[in-house]
Amino acid sequence: MRKFIIPTTLFIITLIGCSKDTGKENLGHLENQESSQGSIEERAKIAALYCEENNLNTEFCILIDMSVHSGKKRFNVWDFRTDRIIDSYMVTHGCCEGPWAEDASKTSIQFSNIENSHCSSRGKYKIGQRGWSSFGVHVKYILHGLETTNFNAKERNIVFHSWGMVPDEEVFPAGTPEGWGCPAVSNSAFTEIDAYLKNSGPTLMWIY
């Protein structure tokens, strides 16, 4: 009978490489995973093709770059017809286990698709039905997660809405107050964006 010996060093390395799955993703790791998609112009090209293939609005989309400091404008309305950003706004991200309405994770965002995580979820969303909200200007849009990273959006009650605590202008080095995972903008910003969305049909929002 032949005996097989597993080297001790290999066994130790295997154990060190194992870690508990918390359901959260750190932004620093995601930057490496998505670096091939590069600039907002390159993402916009991907978004344009995605919208054509999936019967979404082909006039504009919303691109939210969470690698940008939360104290800066990172919510962009991209016009497919002119291939440029036509408006940029401040936007929140989820506080996860941190304090609500503060900016504790302005430079260390985590993502999760798990209910009650209070984190944002990255990925592509279809902006759906317009309805009443208890926040801000009392209007919201239902968000439908289209990827494995955000398919729980509806169950988690992740919607697009306004919030009076979100500033209109950049506050860097401070950050935007953090909520429970919804991409929320200021009341005045939402009023402007709502004008785009009301008659546009299903529109793409891509959080990355």
mmCIF file of C-alpha atoms in Angstrom:
data_model
loop_
_atom_site.group_PDB
_atom_site.id
_atom_site.type_symbol
_atom_site.label_atom_id
_atom_site.label_comp_id
_atom_site.label_asym_id
_atom_site.label_seq_id
_atom_site.Cartn_x
_atom_site.Cartn_y
_atom_site.Cartn_z
ATOM 1 C CA MET A 1 0.000 0.000 0.000
ATOM 2 C CA ARG A 2 1.339 3.421 -0.951
ATOM 3 C CA LYS A 3 1.201 6.195 1.638
ATOM 4 C CA PHE A 4 0.584 9.820 0.673
ATOM 5 C CA ILE A 5 2.072 12.519 2.877
ATOM 6 C CA ILE A 6 0.652 16.034 2.819
ATOM 7 C CA PRO A 7 3.383 18.600 3.505
ATOM 8 C CA THR A 8 2.779 20.444 6.780
ATOM 9 C CA THR A 9 3.511 23.815 5.204
ATOM 10 C CA LEU A 10 0.849 23.278 2.521
ATOM 11 C CA PHE A 11 -1.735 22.374 5.170
ATOM 12 C CA ILE A 12 -0.931 25.515 7.173
ATOM 13 C CA ILE A 13 -1.179 27.733 4.094
ATOM 14 C CA THR A 14 -4.565 26.217 3.255
ATOM 15 C CA LEU A 15 -5.895 26.981 6.723
ATOM 16 C CA ILE A 16 -4.602 30.554 6.634
ATOM 17 C CA GLY A 17 -6.284 31.110 3.263
ATOM 18 C CA CYS A 18 -9.722 30.211 4.637
ATOM 19 C CA SER A 19 -11.932 32.975 6.024
ATOM 20 C CA LYS A 20 -15.504 33.333 7.197
ATOM 21 C CA ASP A 21 -17.985 34.617 4.598
ATOM 22 C CA THR A 22 -19.588 37.689 6.143
ATOM 23 C CA GLY A 23 -21.617 38.594 3.058
ATOM 24 C CA LYS A 24 -19.795 41.926 2.797
ATOM 25 C CA GLU A 25 -17.399 43.168 0.172
ATOM 26 C CA ASN A 26 -14.829 45.881 0.769
ATOM 27 C CA LEU A 27 -14.488 48.564 -1.885
ATOM 28 C CA GLY A 28 -10.712 48.164 -2.047
ATOM 29 C CA HIS A 29 -11.067 44.584 -3.321
ATOM 30 C CA LEU A 30 -13.758 45.582 -5.789
ATOM 31 C CA GLU A 31 -11.540 48.199 -7.399
ATOM 32 C CA ASN A 32 -9.116 45.450 -8.431
ATOM 33 C CA GLN A 33 -11.920 43.190 -9.694
ATOM 34 C CA GLU A 34 -13.467 45.886 -11.866
ATOM 35 C CA SER A 35 -10.371 47.751 -13.039
ATOM 36 C CA SER A 36 -10.813 46.360 -16.556
ATOM 37 C CA GLN A 37 -13.979 48.436 -16.936
ATOM 38 C CA GLY A 38 -11.966 51.592 -16.282
ATOM 39 C CA SER A 39 -13.275 55.104 -16.787
ATOM 40 C CA ILE A 40 -16.834 56.355 -16.751
ATOM 41 C CA GLU A 41 -16.690 56.598 -20.548
ATOM 42 C CA GLU A 42 -15.888 52.898 -20.790
ATOM 43 C CA ARG A 43 -18.653 52.027 -18.345
ATOM 44 C CA ALA A 44 -21.071 54.165 -20.318
ATOM 45 C CA LYS A 45 -20.298 52.103 -23.441
ATOM 46 C CA ILE A 46 -21.039 48.913 -21.513
ATOM 47 C CA ALA A 47 -24.214 50.499 -20.141
ATOM 48 C CA ALA A 48 -25.394 51.573 -23.603
ATOM 49 C CA LEU A 49 -25.077 48.044 -24.963
ATOM 50 C CA TYR A 50 -26.752 46.605 -21.861
ATOM 51 C CA CYS A 51 -29.708 48.977 -22.228
ATOM 52 C CA GLU A 52 -30.167 48.069 -25.882
ATOM 53 C CA GLU A 53 -30.068 44.348 -25.145
ATOM 54 C CA ASN A 54 -32.420 44.562 -22.146
ATOM 55 C CA ASN A 55 -35.075 47.016 -23.364
ATOM 56 C CA LEU A 56 -34.056 49.823 -21.011
ATOM 57 C CA ASN A 57 -34.012 53.542 -21.708
ATOM 58 C CA THR A 58 -31.443 54.296 -24.433
ATOM 59 C CA GLU A 59 -31.444 58.076 -23.969
ATOM 60 C CA PHE A 60 -29.690 58.234 -20.586
ATOM 61 C CA CYS A 61 -28.666 56.210 -17.547
ATOM 62 C CA ILE A 62 -27.393 56.839 -14.023
ATOM 63 C CA LEU A 63 -23.833 55.845 -13.097
ATOM 64 C CA ILE A 64 -22.834 55.966 -9.403
ATOM 65 C CA ASP A 65 -19.105 55.623 -8.756
ATOM 66 C CA MET A 66 -18.660 54.510 -5.142
ATOM 67 C CA SER A 67 -14.868 54.653 -5.462
ATOM 68 C CA VAL A 68 -15.244 58.447 -5.234
ATOM 69 C CA HIS A 69 -15.091 59.941 -1.724
ATOM 70 C CA SER A 70 -18.627 60.362 -0.359
ATOM 71 C CA GLY A 71 -18.017 64.057 0.215
ATOM 72 C CA LYS A 72 -17.805 64.570 -3.554
ATOM 73 C CA LYS A 73 -20.345 64.304 -6.369
ATOM 74 C CA ARG A 74 -20.429 60.703 -7.593
ATOM 75 C CA PHE A 75 -24.006 60.320 -8.914
ATOM 76 C CA ASN A 76 -23.836 60.992 -12.654
ATOM 77 C CA VAL A 77 -26.590 61.276 -15.246
ATOM 78 C CA TRP A 78 -25.038 60.058 -18.495
ATOM 79 C CA ASP A 79 -26.558 61.118 -21.824
ATOM 80 C CA PHE A 80 -26.158 58.366 -24.433
ATOM 81 C CA ARG A 81 -27.006 60.772 -27.252
ATOM 82 C CA THR A 82 -24.135 63.169 -26.544
ATOM 83 C CA ASP A 83 -21.841 60.687 -24.757
ATOM 84 C CA ARG A 84 -21.256 62.900 -21.752
ATOM 85 C CA ILE A 85 -22.282 63.587 -18.166
ATOM 86 C CA ILE A 86 -25.108 66.106 -18.124
ATOM 87 C CA ASP A 87 -25.518 66.393 -14.324
ATOM 88 C CA SER A 88 -23.687 65.217 -11.186
ATOM 89 C CA TYR A 89 -24.982 65.071 -7.620
ATOM 90 C CA MET A 90 -24.139 64.012 -4.080
ATOM 91 C CA VAL A 91 -25.443 60.583 -3.058
ATOM 92 C CA THR A 92 -25.495 58.430 0.065
ATOM 93 C CA HIS A 93 -24.317 54.892 0.657
ATOM 94 C CA GLY A 94 -25.246 52.412 3.388
ATOM 95 C CA CYS A 95 -23.752 52.671 6.865
ATOM 96 C CA CYS A 96 -23.686 48.861 7.370
ATOM 97 C CA GLU A 97 -22.859 48.342 11.055
ATOM 98 C CA GLY A 98 -21.819 51.958 11.520
ATOM 99 C CA PRO A 99 -23.904 54.862 12.882
ATOM 100 C CA TRP A 100 -26.876 56.009 10.810
ATOM 101 C CA ALA A 101 -26.740 59.578 9.410
ATOM 102 C CA GLU A 102 -22.991 59.981 10.036
ATOM 103 C CA ASP A 103 -20.039 59.595 7.664
ATOM 104 C CA ALA A 104 -17.988 56.891 9.390
ATOM 105 C CA SER A 105 -17.337 54.906 6.187
ATOM 106 C CA LYS A 106 -16.745 57.788 3.785
ATOM 107 C CA THR A 107 -13.441 56.215 2.694
ATOM 108 C CA SER A 108 -14.093 52.531 3.490
ATOM 109 C CA ILE A 109 -17.393 51.498 1.910
ATOM 110 C CA GLN A 110 -18.623 47.927 2.229
ATOM 111 C CA PHE A 111 -21.297 46.290 0.081
ATOM 112 C CA SER A 112 -23.778 43.551 0.923
ATOM 113 C CA ASN A 113 -26.880 41.978 -0.612
ATOM 114 C CA ILE A 114 -28.097 40.570 2.708
ATOM 115 C CA GLU A 115 -31.319 41.742 4.359
ATOM 116 C CA ASN A 116 -30.862 44.043 7.372
ATOM 117 C CA SER A 117 -27.178 44.578 6.552
ATOM 118 C CA HIS A 118 -27.846 48.313 6.014
ATOM 119 C CA CYS A 119 -25.194 48.257 3.276
ATOM 120 C CA SER A 120 -25.374 49.412 -0.311
ATOM 121 C CA SER A 121 -25.343 46.756 -3.038
ATOM 122 C CA ARG A 122 -23.244 47.202 -6.137
ATOM 123 C CA GLY A 123 -24.491 46.238 -9.578
ATOM 124 C CA LYS A 124 -26.999 47.196 -12.249
ATOM 125 C CA TYR A 125 -30.576 48.131 -11.314
ATOM 126 C CA LYS A 126 -33.713 48.806 -13.286
ATOM 127 C CA ILE A 127 -35.387 51.975 -12.012
ATOM 128 C CA GLY A 128 -39.027 51.005 -11.895
ATOM 129 C CA GLN A 129 -42.319 52.314 -10.574
ATOM 130 C CA ARG A 130 -42.638 55.800 -9.137
ATOM 131 C CA GLY A 131 -44.461 56.020 -5.800
ATOM 132 C CA TRP A 132 -44.898 57.768 -2.454
ATOM 133 C CA SER A 133 -42.059 58.003 0.051
ATOM 134 C CA SER A 134 -41.944 59.042 3.697
ATOM 135 C CA PHE A 135 -38.567 60.708 3.033
ATOM 136 C CA GLY A 136 -37.653 64.013 1.440
ATOM 137 C CA VAL A 137 -40.014 65.245 -1.263
ATOM 138 C CA HIS A 138 -42.218 62.159 -0.670
ATOM 139 C CA VAL A 139 -41.421 60.474 -3.979
ATOM 140 C CA LYS A 140 -39.443 57.284 -4.563
ATOM 141 C CA TYR A 141 -38.583 54.880 -7.361
ATOM 142 C CA ILE A 142 -38.552 51.111 -6.861
ATOM 143 C CA LEU A 143 -35.184 49.548 -7.710
ATOM 144 C CA HIS A 144 -34.973 46.070 -9.219
ATOM 145 C CA GLY A 145 -31.564 44.423 -8.773
ATOM 146 C CA LEU A 146 -30.427 42.780 -11.998
ATOM 147 C CA GLU A 147 -27.303 40.962 -10.805
ATOM 148 C CA THR A 148 -26.230 38.412 -8.201
ATOM 149 C CA THR A 149 -24.773 41.260 -6.137
ATOM 150 C CA ASN A 150 -28.086 43.124 -5.760
ATOM 151 C CA PHE A 151 -30.998 40.790 -6.549
ATOM 152 C CA ASN A 152 -32.382 41.282 -3.015
ATOM 153 C CA ALA A 153 -32.982 45.009 -3.539
ATOM 154 C CA LYS A 154 -36.768 44.818 -3.558
ATOM 155 C CA GLU A 155 -36.914 42.517 -0.530
ATOM 156 C CA ARG A 156 -34.520 44.845 1.299
ATOM 157 C CA ASN A 157 -36.706 47.845 0.383
ATOM 158 C CA ILE A 158 -33.793 49.515 -1.392
ATOM 159 C CA VAL A 159 -35.279 52.416 -3.355
ATOM 160 C CA PHE A 160 -34.155 55.692 -4.920
ATOM 161 C CA HIS A 161 -35.406 58.666 -2.901
ATOM 162 C CA SER A 162 -34.458 62.077 -1.539
ATOM 163 C CA TRP A 163 -33.258 62.883 1.965
ATOM 164 C CA GLY A 164 -33.102 66.298 3.591
ATOM 165 C CA MET A 165 -29.731 65.513 5.198
ATOM 166 C CA VAL A 166 -27.941 65.096 1.871
ATOM 167 C CA PRO A 167 -26.092 68.285 0.856
ATOM 168 C CA ASP A 168 -26.394 69.904 -2.540
ATOM 169 C CA GLU A 169 -22.709 70.767 -2.817
ATOM 170 C CA GLU A 170 -19.523 68.873 -2.075
ATOM 171 C CA VAL A 171 -18.457 68.701 1.584
ATOM 172 C CA PHE A 172 -15.046 66.995 1.218
ATOM 173 C CA PRO A 173 -13.112 66.120 3.387
ATOM 174 C CA ALA A 174 -16.320 65.419 5.341
ATOM 175 C CA GLY A 175 -18.625 62.781 3.879
ATOM 176 C CA THR A 176 -22.302 62.511 3.013
ATOM 177 C CA PRO A 177 -24.537 61.201 5.844
ATOM 178 C CA GLU A 178 -25.025 57.448 5.486
ATOM 179 C CA GLY A 179 -28.374 55.665 5.396
ATOM 180 C CA TRP A 180 -29.515 52.057 5.285
ATOM 181 C CA GLY A 181 -28.432 51.221 1.758
ATOM 182 C CA CYS A 182 -30.673 53.328 -0.484
ATOM 183 C CA PRO A 183 -29.015 55.672 -2.974
ATOM 184 C CA ALA A 184 -30.502 58.950 -1.702
ATOM 185 C CA VAL A 185 -29.857 62.449 -3.027
ATOM 186 C CA SER A 186 -30.792 65.922 -1.816
ATOM 187 C CA ASN A 187 -34.354 67.177 -2.206
ATOM 188 C CA SER A 188 -33.433 69.665 -4.925
ATOM 189 C CA ALA A 189 -31.329 67.081 -6.766
ATOM 190 C CA PHE A 190 -34.162 64.555 -6.680
ATOM 191 C CA THR A 191 -36.575 67.114 -8.139
ATOM 192 C CA GLU A 192 -34.237 67.578 -11.103
ATOM 193 C CA ILE A 193 -33.634 63.834 -11.582
ATOM 194 C CA ASP A 194 -37.348 63.097 -11.213
ATOM 195 C CA ALA A 195 -37.972 65.310 -14.236
ATOM 196 C CA TYR A 196 -35.728 62.995 -16.277
ATOM 197 C CA LEU A 197 -37.286 59.797 -14.954
ATOM 198 C CA LYS A 198 -41.032 60.504 -14.914
ATOM 199 C CA ASN A 199 -41.530 59.923 -18.609
ATOM 200 C CA SER A 200 -38.452 57.891 -19.494
ATOM 201 C CA GLY A 201 -39.646 54.332 -18.924
ATOM 202 C CA PRO A 202 -37.408 51.733 -17.204
ATOM 203 C CA THR A 203 -33.946 53.251 -16.795
ATOM 204 C CA LEU A 204 -30.590 51.790 -15.807
ATOM 205 C CA MET A 205 -28.888 52.742 -12.537
ATOM 206 C CA TRP A 206 -25.426 51.213 -12.166
ATOM 207 C CA ILE A 207 -23.762 51.368 -8.751
ATOM 208 C CA TYR A 208 -20.099 50.324 -8.800
#
